[in-house]
Coordinates of C-alpha atoms and ligand atoms in Angstrom, one line a residue:
X243 CA 127.3 149.6 108.0
X244 CA 128.8 146.3 109.2
X245 CA 127.6 145.5 112.7
X246 CA 130.2 145.3 115.5
X247 CA 130.6 141.1 114.9
X248 CA 130.7 141.3 110.9
X249 CA 133.5 144.0 111.6
X250 CA 135.1 142.3 114.1
X251 CA 135.3 139.0 111.7
X252 CA 136.4 141.2 108.4
X253 CA 139.3 141.9 110.3
X254 CA 139.8 138.4 111.3
X255 CA 139.5 138.5 114.6
X256 CA 135.5 137.0 114.5
X257 CA 136.7 134.4 117.6
X258 CA 136.2 137.5 119.8
X259 CA 132.6 135.9 119.6
X260 CA 132.9 132.8 119.7
X261 CA 131.0 131.1 122.6
X262 CA 128.5 134.3 122.0
X263 CA 125.7 131.9 121.7
X264 CA 126.0 130.2 125.6
X265 CA 126.2 134.1 126.9
X266 CA 123.1 135.5 128.7
X267 CA 121.9 138.8 127.9
X268 CA 123.6 140.3 130.2
X269 CA 127.5 138.9 129.4
X270 CA 127.0 139.3 125.8
X271 CA 126.1 143.0 126.3
X272 CA 128.9 143.4 128.0
X273 CA 131.4 141.9 125.6
X274 CA 129.9 144.2 122.6
X275 CA 130.5 146.4 124.9
X276 CA 133.8 146.1 125.3
X277 CA 133.8 145.1 121.7
X278 CA 133.0 148.8 120.7
X279 CA 135.9 150.2 122.7
X280 CA 138.7 148.6 120.5
X281 CA 139.6 150.4 117.4
X282 CA 140.1 147.6 115.2
X283 CA 142.5 149.9 112.7
X284 CA 144.4 150.5 115.3
X285 CA 145.2 146.7 116.4
X286 CA 146.0 145.8 112.6
X287 CA 148.4 148.7 112.7
X288 CA 150.3 147.5 115.5
X289 CA 150.1 143.5 114.2
X290 CA 152.0 145.1 111.3
X291 CA 154.2 147.2 113.2
X292 CA 155.2 145.5 116.3
X293 CA 153.8 142.2 116.0
X294 CA 155.3 140.3 112.4
X295 CA 158.8 139.4 112.5
X296 CA 159.1 139.7 116.4
X297 CA 160.5 142.5 118.8
X298 CA 162.6 144.1 116.7
X299 CA 165.5 145.7 117.7
X300 CA 165.7 149.4 119.2
X301 CA 166.6 152.0 116.9
X302 CA 169.6 154.0 119.2
X303 CA 169.9 156.3 116.1
X304 CA 172.3 159.6 116.3
X305 CA 172.2 159.7 119.5
X306 CA 174.0 161.9 122.5
X307 CA 173.2 163.2 125.8
X308 CA 170.2 165.8 126.3
X309 CA 171.6 169.1 128.0
X310 CA 169.8 170.2 131.6
X311 CA 169.3 172.7 133.2
X312 CA 171.5 172.1 136.9
X313 CA 171.2 173.0 140.2
X314 CA 173.0 175.9 141.5
X315 CA 175.4 173.3 143.5
X316 CA 176.2 171.7 140.4
X317 CA 177.3 174.7 138.5
X318 CA 173.5 176.0 137.1
X319 CA 173.1 179.9 137.7
X320 CA 171.6 180.5 140.6
X321 CA 169.9 183.6 139.6
X322 CA 168.3 182.2 136.9
X323 CA 166.9 179.6 139.5
X324 CA 165.6 182.2 141.5
X325 CA 163.7 183.8 138.3
X326 CA 162.5 180.8 137.7
X327 CA 161.6 180.6 141.5
X328 CA 160.1 183.7 141.3
X329 CA 157.8 183.0 138.5
X330 CA 156.1 179.8 139.6
X331 CA 155.2 181.2 142.9
X332 CA 153.2 184.3 140.5
X333 CA 151.6 181.6 138.2
X334 CA 150.5 179.3 141.3
X335 CA 148.9 182.4 142.4
X336 CA 148.0 182.8 139.2
X337 CA 146.2 179.7 139.4
X338 CA 147.7 178.7 136.2
X339 CA 148.1 175.1 137.6
X340 CA 146.7 171.7 138.1
X341 CA 148.2 168.7 140.0
X342 CA 147.9 165.6 137.6
X343 CA 148.4 161.6 139.4
X344 CA 148.3 158.4 137.4
X345 CA 147.1 155.8 139.1
X346 CA 146.0 153.6 136.3
X347 CA 148.3 150.2 137.0
X348 CA 148.5 147.2 137.9
X349 CA 150.9 147.4 140.6
X350 CA 151.9 143.3 140.5
X351 CA 155.5 143.7 141.2
X352 CA 153.8 145.3 144.9
X353 CA 151.4 142.3 145.0
X354 CA 148.9 144.8 147.2
X355 CA 145.6 144.3 146.6
X356 CA 143.4 147.7 146.2
X357 CA 144.3 150.6 144.0
X358 CA 148.0 151.5 144.8
X359 CA 147.5 155.0 146.0
X360 CA 145.4 153.5 148.9
X361 CA 148.5 151.8 150.3
X362 CA 150.2 153.2 153.6
X363 CA 153.2 154.8 153.3
X364 CA 154.4 157.5 155.7
X365 CA 156.3 155.9 159.0
X366 CA 153.8 157.0 161.7
X367 CA 150.7 157.8 161.3
X368 CA 151.0 155.3 158.3
X369 CA 148.7 157.6 155.4
X370 CA 147.9 156.1 152.4
X371 CA 149.8 157.7 149.0
X372 CA 146.3 159.6 148.2
X373 CA 146.4 161.0 151.3
X374 CA 149.7 162.2 151.2
X375 CA 149.3 164.2 148.1
X376 CA 146.5 165.2 148.6
X377 CA 147.7 167.1 152.1
X378 CA 150.5 168.4 149.7
X379 CA 147.8 170.0 147.3
X380 CA 145.7 171.5 150.1
X381 CA 149.1 173.3 152.0
X382 CA 150.3 174.1 148.4
X383 CA 146.5 175.8 147.4
X384 CA 146.5 177.2 150.8
X385 CA 150.2 179.1 150.7
X386 CA 149.6 180.0 147.8
X387 CA 145.8 181.2 148.5
X388 CA 144.4 179.4 145.4
X389 CA 143.2 175.9 145.8
X390 CA 144.2 173.2 142.7
X391 CA 142.4 171.0 141.2
X392 CA 143.6 167.6 140.8
X393 CA 143.1 165.2 138.0
X394 CA 143.8 161.6 139.3
X395 CA 144.0 158.5 136.2
X396 CA 142.6 155.4 137.3
X397 CA 142.0 152.3 135.3
X398 CA 139.0 150.6 135.1
X399 CA 139.7 148.3 136.9
X400 CA 140.5 150.1 140.1
X401 CA 138.1 153.6 139.0
X402 CA 134.9 152.7 142.1
X403 CA 137.1 151.3 144.3
X404 CA 139.5 155.1 144.3
X405 CA 136.3 156.5 144.1
X406 CA 134.9 155.0 146.7
X407 CA 137.8 155.1 149.5
X408 CA 138.7 159.3 148.7
X409 CA 134.7 159.4 149.4
X410 CA 135.0 157.5 152.2
X411 CA 137.9 159.7 153.8
X412 CA 136.0 163.3 152.7
X413 CA 138.3 163.1 149.7
X414 CA 141.2 164.2 152.7
X415 CA 140.3 167.7 152.6
X416 CA 140.0 168.8 149.5
X417 CA 137.2 170.6 147.4
X418 CA 135.4 167.7 146.0
X419 CA 134.2 170.0 143.0
X420 CA 138.2 170.5 141.9
X421 CA 139.3 166.3 142.3
X422 CA 138.8 164.8 139.1
X423 CA 138.3 161.2 138.8
X424 CA 138.6 159.8 135.5
X425 CA 139.2 155.7 134.0
X426 CA 142.7 155.7 130.9
X427 CA 141.9 153.7 127.9
X428 CA 142.2 149.8 127.3
X429 CA 143.9 147.6 124.8
X430 CA 143.3 144.3 123.9
X431 CA 146.0 142.1 124.3
X432 CA 147.0 139.6 121.2
X433 CA 148.8 136.1 120.4
X434 CA 151.4 136.1 118.6
X435 CA 149.5 135.9 115.3
X436 CA 147.8 138.5 115.7
X437 CA 144.4 137.4 117.1
X438 CA 143.0 139.1 120.1
X439 CA 142.5 136.9 122.6
X440 CA 139.4 135.8 125.3
X441 CA 140.4 136.5 128.7
X442 CA 136.7 134.6 129.5
X443 CA 134.4 133.3 127.1
X444 CA 132.4 136.7 127.6
X445 CA 135.4 138.8 128.0
X446 CA 138.0 140.3 125.9
X447 CA 141.1 140.3 127.7
X448 CA 141.7 144.4 127.8
X449 CA 144.2 146.3 130.4
X450 CA 145.1 149.9 131.1
X451 CA 147.0 150.8 127.5
X452 CA 150.5 152.5 129.5
X453 CA 151.2 155.7 131.7
X454 CA 151.5 157.8 127.9
X455 CA 147.2 156.8 127.7
X456 CA 147.2 159.7 129.9
X457 CA 146.8 162.1 127.8
X458 CA 144.5 160.9 125.5
X459 CA 142.6 159.8 128.1
X460 CA 143.0 164.3 129.9
X461 CA 141.8 165.4 126.4
X462 CA 138.2 162.1 126.0
X463 CA 137.3 163.1 129.1
X464 CA 137.2 166.5 129.1
X465 CA 140.3 167.7 131.4
X466 CA 141.4 170.3 128.6
X467 CA 138.4 171.9 128.4
X468 CA 138.1 172.2 132.1
X469 CA 141.4 173.3 132.6
X470 CA 141.2 175.5 129.6
X471 CA 137.5 177.1 131.4
X472 CA 140.0 177.3 135.2
X473 CA 142.6 179.4 133.1
X474 CA 145.3 176.8 133.8
X475 CA 147.6 176.3 131.4
X476 CA 150.1 174.2 132.9
X477 CA 149.8 170.9 134.1
X478 CA 151.9 168.8 136.7
X479 CA 152.4 165.1 136.6
X480 CA 153.5 162.3 138.6
X481 CA 153.4 158.9 139.2
X482 CA 151.6 157.8 142.6
X483 CA 154.3 155.4 143.9
X484 CA 156.4 158.4 144.6
X485 CA 154.9 160.0 147.8
X486 CA 158.7 162.4 147.8
X487 CA 157.0 164.0 144.8
X488 CA 156.7 168.0 145.1
X489 CA 152.8 167.6 143.8
X490 CA 153.6 171.3 142.3
X491 CA 156.7 172.8 142.6
X492 CA 158.0 176.6 141.9
X493 CA 160.4 176.7 140.4
X494 CA 160.3 173.7 138.2
X495 CA 157.2 175.6 137.0
X496 CA 159.7 178.7 136.4
X497 CA 161.8 177.1 134.4
X498 CA 159.5 175.9 132.2
X499 CA 157.4 178.9 131.7
X500 CA 160.2 181.0 131.4
X501 CA 161.8 178.4 128.2
X502 CA 158.2 179.1 126.4
X503 CA 158.2 174.6 126.9
X504 CA 155.3 173.1 126.2
X505 CA 156.8 169.6 127.7
X506 CA 159.1 169.7 131.2
X507 CA 161.1 166.8 132.8
X508 CA 162.9 166.5 136.3
X509 CA 166.1 164.6 136.1
X510 CA 168.3 163.7 139.0
X511 CA 172.1 162.0 138.4
X512 CA 172.0 158.2 138.0
X513 CA 173.6 156.7 141.6
X514 CA 175.4 154.2 139.5
X515 CA 175.9 153.2 135.6
X516 CA 173.3 150.1 136.0
X517 CA 170.7 152.3 137.8
X518 CA 167.1 151.1 135.9
X519 CA 166.0 154.8 135.4
X520 CA 165.2 156.0 131.4
X521 CA 168.0 158.5 130.0
X522 CA 167.2 162.4 128.7
X523 CA 169.1 162.1 125.3
X524 CA 169.1 163.8 122.2
X525 CA 168.6 161.4 119.1
X526 CA 168.5 162.7 115.8
X527 CA 168.6 166.2 117.6
X528 CA 165.3 165.7 119.9
X529 CA 164.8 165.3 123.0
X530 CA 163.6 161.7 124.1
X531 CA 163.7 159.2 126.7
X532 CA 165.4 156.6 126.1
X533 CA 164.9 153.1 128.5
X534 CA 167.7 151.7 130.2
X535 CA 166.9 148.0 128.3
X536 CA 167.6 149.9 125.1
X537 CA 170.8 151.5 126.1
X538 CA 173.3 149.6 125.6
X539 CA 175.6 148.9 128.9
X540 CA 178.8 150.8 127.2
X541 CA 177.0 153.3 127.2
X542 CA 175.0 153.1 130.4
X543 CA 178.6 153.0 132.3
X544 CA 180.7 156.0 129.4
X545 CA 182.1 158.7 131.7
X546 CA 183.0 161.7 130.5
X547 CA 186.0 164.0 130.5
X548 CA 185.2 165.4 133.7
X549 CA 184.7 162.4 135.5
X550 CA 181.0 162.0 135.9
X551 CA 178.5 159.8 133.5
X552 CA 178.2 160.7 130.1
X553 CA 174.2 159.5 129.8
X554 CA 174.0 160.3 133.6
X555 CA 171.0 162.4 133.2
X556 CA 168.0 159.5 135.2
X557 CA 164.3 160.3 134.3
X558 CA 162.3 160.7 137.3
X559 CA 158.6 160.7 135.6
X560 CA 157.5 164.1 136.7
X561 CA 156.7 166.3 134.1
X562 CA 155.0 169.6 133.2
X563 CA 153.2 169.2 130.6
X564 CA 150.7 172.7 128.5
X565 CA 147.5 172.5 128.3
X566 CA 147.4 173.3 124.3
X567 CA 150.7 170.6 123.9
X568 CA 148.4 167.9 124.7
X569 CA 145.5 169.0 122.6
X570 CA 147.7 168.9 120.0
X571 CA 149.3 165.6 120.7
X572 CA 146.2 163.6 121.1
X573 CA 144.1 165.6 117.7
X574 CA 143.6 162.4 115.3
X575 CA 146.3 162.3 112.3
X576 CA 148.0 165.5 114.2
X577 CA 151.1 163.4 113.1
X578 CA 152.3 163.4 116.8
X579 CA 150.9 160.3 118.5
X580 CA 153.1 158.5 120.6
X581 CA 154.2 155.1 119.1
X582 CA 152.3 151.9 121.0
X583 CA 155.5 149.5 122.8
X584 CA 155.0 146.1 123.1
X585 CA 155.3 144.0 125.7
X586 CA 155.0 139.9 125.8
X587 CA 153.5 138.6 128.6
X588 CA 151.5 135.4 130.1
X589 CA 148.7 136.7 129.6
X590 CA 145.4 133.9 131.0
X591 CA 143.0 133.3 128.4
X592 CA 140.5 130.0 127.0
X593 CA 141.4 127.8 125.0
X594 CA 139.2 126.6 122.2
X595 CA 136.0 124.7 124.8
X596 CA 136.4 128.2 126.6
X597 CA 137.9 126.3 129.4
X598 CA 140.4 128.7 131.4
X599 CA 144.0 128.8 130.6
X600 CA 147.1 130.5 132.6
X601 CA 150.0 130.4 131.1
X602 CA 153.2 129.2 132.0
X603 CA 155.0 131.0 128.8
X604 CA 154.6 134.2 127.3
X605 CA 151.3 133.8 125.2
X606 CA 151.4 137.0 124.5
X607 CA 151.6 140.7 124.0
X608 CA 150.1 143.9 125.6
X609 CA 150.4 147.3 123.6
X610 CA 151.4 150.0 126.2
X611 CA 152.0 154.4 125.3
X612 CA 155.0 155.7 127.6
X613 CA 153.8 159.6 128.4
X614 CA 157.7 160.4 127.8
X615 CA 157.7 159.3 124.2
X616 CA 155.6 162.8 123.8
X617 CA 159.0 164.5 124.2
X618 CA 159.9 164.3 120.8
X619 CA 157.0 166.5 120.0
X620 CA 157.1 169.3 122.4
X621 CA 158.7 173.0 121.5
X622 CA 161.3 173.5 123.2
X623 CA 161.5 170.7 125.5
X624 CA 163.6 171.0 128.9
X625 CA 165.0 168.8 131.7
X626 CA 165.4 170.5 134.6
X627 CA 167.9 168.7 137.5
X628 CA 166.1 168.2 141.2
X629 CA 167.2 167.2 144.1
X630 CA 166.5 163.3 144.8
X631 CA 166.3 163.0 148.1
X632 CA 163.0 166.2 147.8
X633 CA 161.5 164.5 144.6
X634 CA 162.3 160.9 144.4
X635 CA 161.8 157.3 146.4
X636 CA 159.1 155.2 144.7
X637 CA 157.1 152.1 145.9
X638 CA 157.8 150.0 143.6
X639 CA 159.1 146.1 144.8
X640 CA 157.1 144.9 148.1
X641 CA 160.7 144.3 148.8
X642 CA 164.6 145.2 147.9
X643 CA 165.4 148.6 145.7
X644 CA 162.4 151.0 145.9
X645 CA 160.0 149.0 148.3
X646 CA 158.2 150.2 151.5
X647 CA 161.5 150.4 153.3
X648 CA 163.7 152.0 151.0
X649 CA 160.7 155.0 150.7
X650 CA 160.6 154.8 154.7
X651 CA 163.6 155.3 155.3
X652 CA 164.2 158.7 153.1
X653 CA 160.7 160.0 154.5
X654 CA 162.6 160.0 157.8
X655 CA 166.3 161.3 156.5
X656 CA 164.1 164.1 154.7
X657 CA 162.5 165.0 157.9
X658 CA 165.8 165.0 159.9
X659 CA 167.3 166.7 157.2
X660 CA 164.1 170.1 157.6
X661 CA 164.4 169.7 161.6
X662 CA 168.5 169.9 161.1
X663 CA 167.7 172.7 159.1
X664 CA 165.6 174.4 161.0
X665 CA 168.5 173.9 163.8
X666 CA 166.6 171.1 166.1
X667 CA 169.0 168.2 164.9
X668 CA 168.5 165.2 165.8
X669 CA 171.1 162.6 166.2
X670 CA 171.1 160.5 162.4
X671 CA 173.4 157.5 161.5
X672 CA 175.9 157.4 158.8
X673 CA 172.9 157.2 155.7
X674 CA 171.1 160.5 157.7
X675 CA 168.3 157.9 159.1
X676 CA 167.5 159.0 162.6
X677 CA 166.4 156.4 165.3
X678 CA 163.0 156.5 165.7
X679 CA 160.3 157.7 163.3
X680 CA 159.4 161.2 162.3
X681 CA 156.8 162.8 160.2
X682 CA 155.7 165.7 159.5
X683 CA 152.9 166.5 157.9
X684 CA 152.2 168.7 154.8
X685 CA 150.2 170.5 156.0
X686 CA 152.5 171.6 158.6
X687 CA 155.2 172.2 156.4
X688 CA 155.7 170.4 152.4
X689 CA 159.1 171.5 151.8
X690 CA 162.3 172.7 153.7
X691 CA 161.3 176.4 153.5
X692 CA 157.3 176.7 154.9
X693 CA 158.5 173.5 157.7
X694 CA 161.6 176.0 158.6
X695 CA 159.5 179.1 159.1
X696 CA 156.3 177.1 161.2
X697 CA 159.4 174.8 163.3
X698 CA 160.5 178.7 164.4
X699 CA 156.9 180.1 165.0
X700 CA 156.1 177.6 167.2
X701 CA 156.0 179.4 170.7
X702 CA 157.6 175.7 171.9
X703 CA 158.8 173.2 169.4
X704 CA 158.5 169.9 170.7
X705 CA 161.1 168.0 171.9
X706 CA 162.7 166.0 169.0
X707 CA 161.5 162.4 170.1
X708 CA 160.1 158.8 169.2
X709 CA 157.0 159.0 167.3
X710 CA 157.0 162.4 166.9
X711 CA 154.3 163.7 164.5
X712 CA 154.1 167.5 163.3
X713 CA 150.8 168.4 162.2
Ligands
UTP979 P1 154.6 151.2 137.0 O1 155.5 150.5 135.2 O2 155.7 151.0 138.0 O3 154.0 150.1 136.7 O4 153.8 152.6 136.6 P2 152.5 149.1 137.6 O5 152.1 149.2 136.7 O6 151.8 150.5 138.7 O7 152.6 148.2 138.5 P3 153.8 147.4 137.9 O8 154.8 147.3 136.7 O9 152.4 146.6 137.4 O10 154.4 146.5 138.8 C1 154.0 154.1 136.7 C2 153.2 155.3 137.1 O11 152.2 155.0 136.2 C3 151.4 154.8 136.3 C4 150.9 153.7 137.8 O12 149.7 154.0 138.2 C5 152.2 154.5 137.8 O13 151.5 155.8 138.8 N1 150.3 154.1 135.2 C6 150.5 152.6 134.6 C7 148.8 154.2 134.5 O14 148.4 155.0 135.3 N2 148.6 153.6 133.5 C8 149.5 153.0 133.3 O15 148.6 151.7 132.6 C9 150.1 151.7 133.5

């Protein structure tokens, strides 16, 4: 069997070891360990399919908007939603569901120094994202009498910092034994000739393999087996940047289970045609998400006979995954491997003398997997509508749309709505935002219903005013 170095040479990737002689023993060992992570056959395949000939035009194929299950206020059957809700409640009571946060991104747009989950996000207490999710998961566990397992996918870059942070905060009240952190895989960046780039003389330019890498990471790190051992068949997937998300949503879970679906996704109607959300479509008869950058503007703007956008079903990156489906799509040669996508990037590297190079223009390609690419492989996949105001307000950018400010405002509007529904209407502006900060701990109420119940039980409800925190 050829040595690792030989196999890199045979694959035309010997440049990875160009500076090996100059490295000390520790640095050599680290470089060899990084090289051992790389699947050279996979890199060769990606170079052939995604690199040669440049970025291929996206093939739309035979495309129509995907059908979805509408909310009762948009024409859905209230009775069917009631049945779904009951089925989801039963599944949660039976302990069949676990929560799953993908937190392996680099968060470059936010520009925050540290794992994104540690970013303070709530309006009064400045709780970090991880605390918001932990408290929602804790509250749901108490409500259903079955504490939930919580899987968190980290990256090599932020794993230790994430673990140390959660430990320092005593797992925000959760049972340590039910919180499972694992690292996602990495992929090497290549130059436009397909050569694997070095970031430093002793380090390969490796980056996280995308949120679609979640599925392989779940299988590789034993999460799927743990789910089986614990009687969990459904995984509730959400992103680390969205504090409004219902970490486990009984009606969504019920639709998924009653429909015998292997993967289900939430949708919100796009707020305006050019909104940067993926679109749920049927492509060649199979459910798929088409990114906003791939769907021609004319289609994004197309209006149907009912006066609504035809391609209005936007993806907000909330999914349910069946355990055995994860096992199936991650099995080698299953025929259902997720496709990689290429992204041209400015990748810090070294020149022939080993000196650092910080390119001003893209100098290579990173390969990433997207989780929604699993949908076409799923049996009976479903798209279920949700109310944006109760499920989606991501923190992506430092300023402007999808920023800490817009997310804070959405949290304030939610608290005001819940208070109004419970009969304590605070004053609000035209956008529904109260004049002062109000925050509801998930442990007080994690949706309108649990909030209302708790509020009405208070012997003396507090005055609704500046800086209110309900705990
Ligand atoms: P984004 O696409 O917003 O990427 O990730 P990002 O890396 O967080 O942010 P930018 O683009 O650098 O500004 C959406 C979700 O997918 C996770 C992120 O942590 C976030 O929850 N993700 C992304 C991963 O877990 N791994 C990845 O490789 C990429």
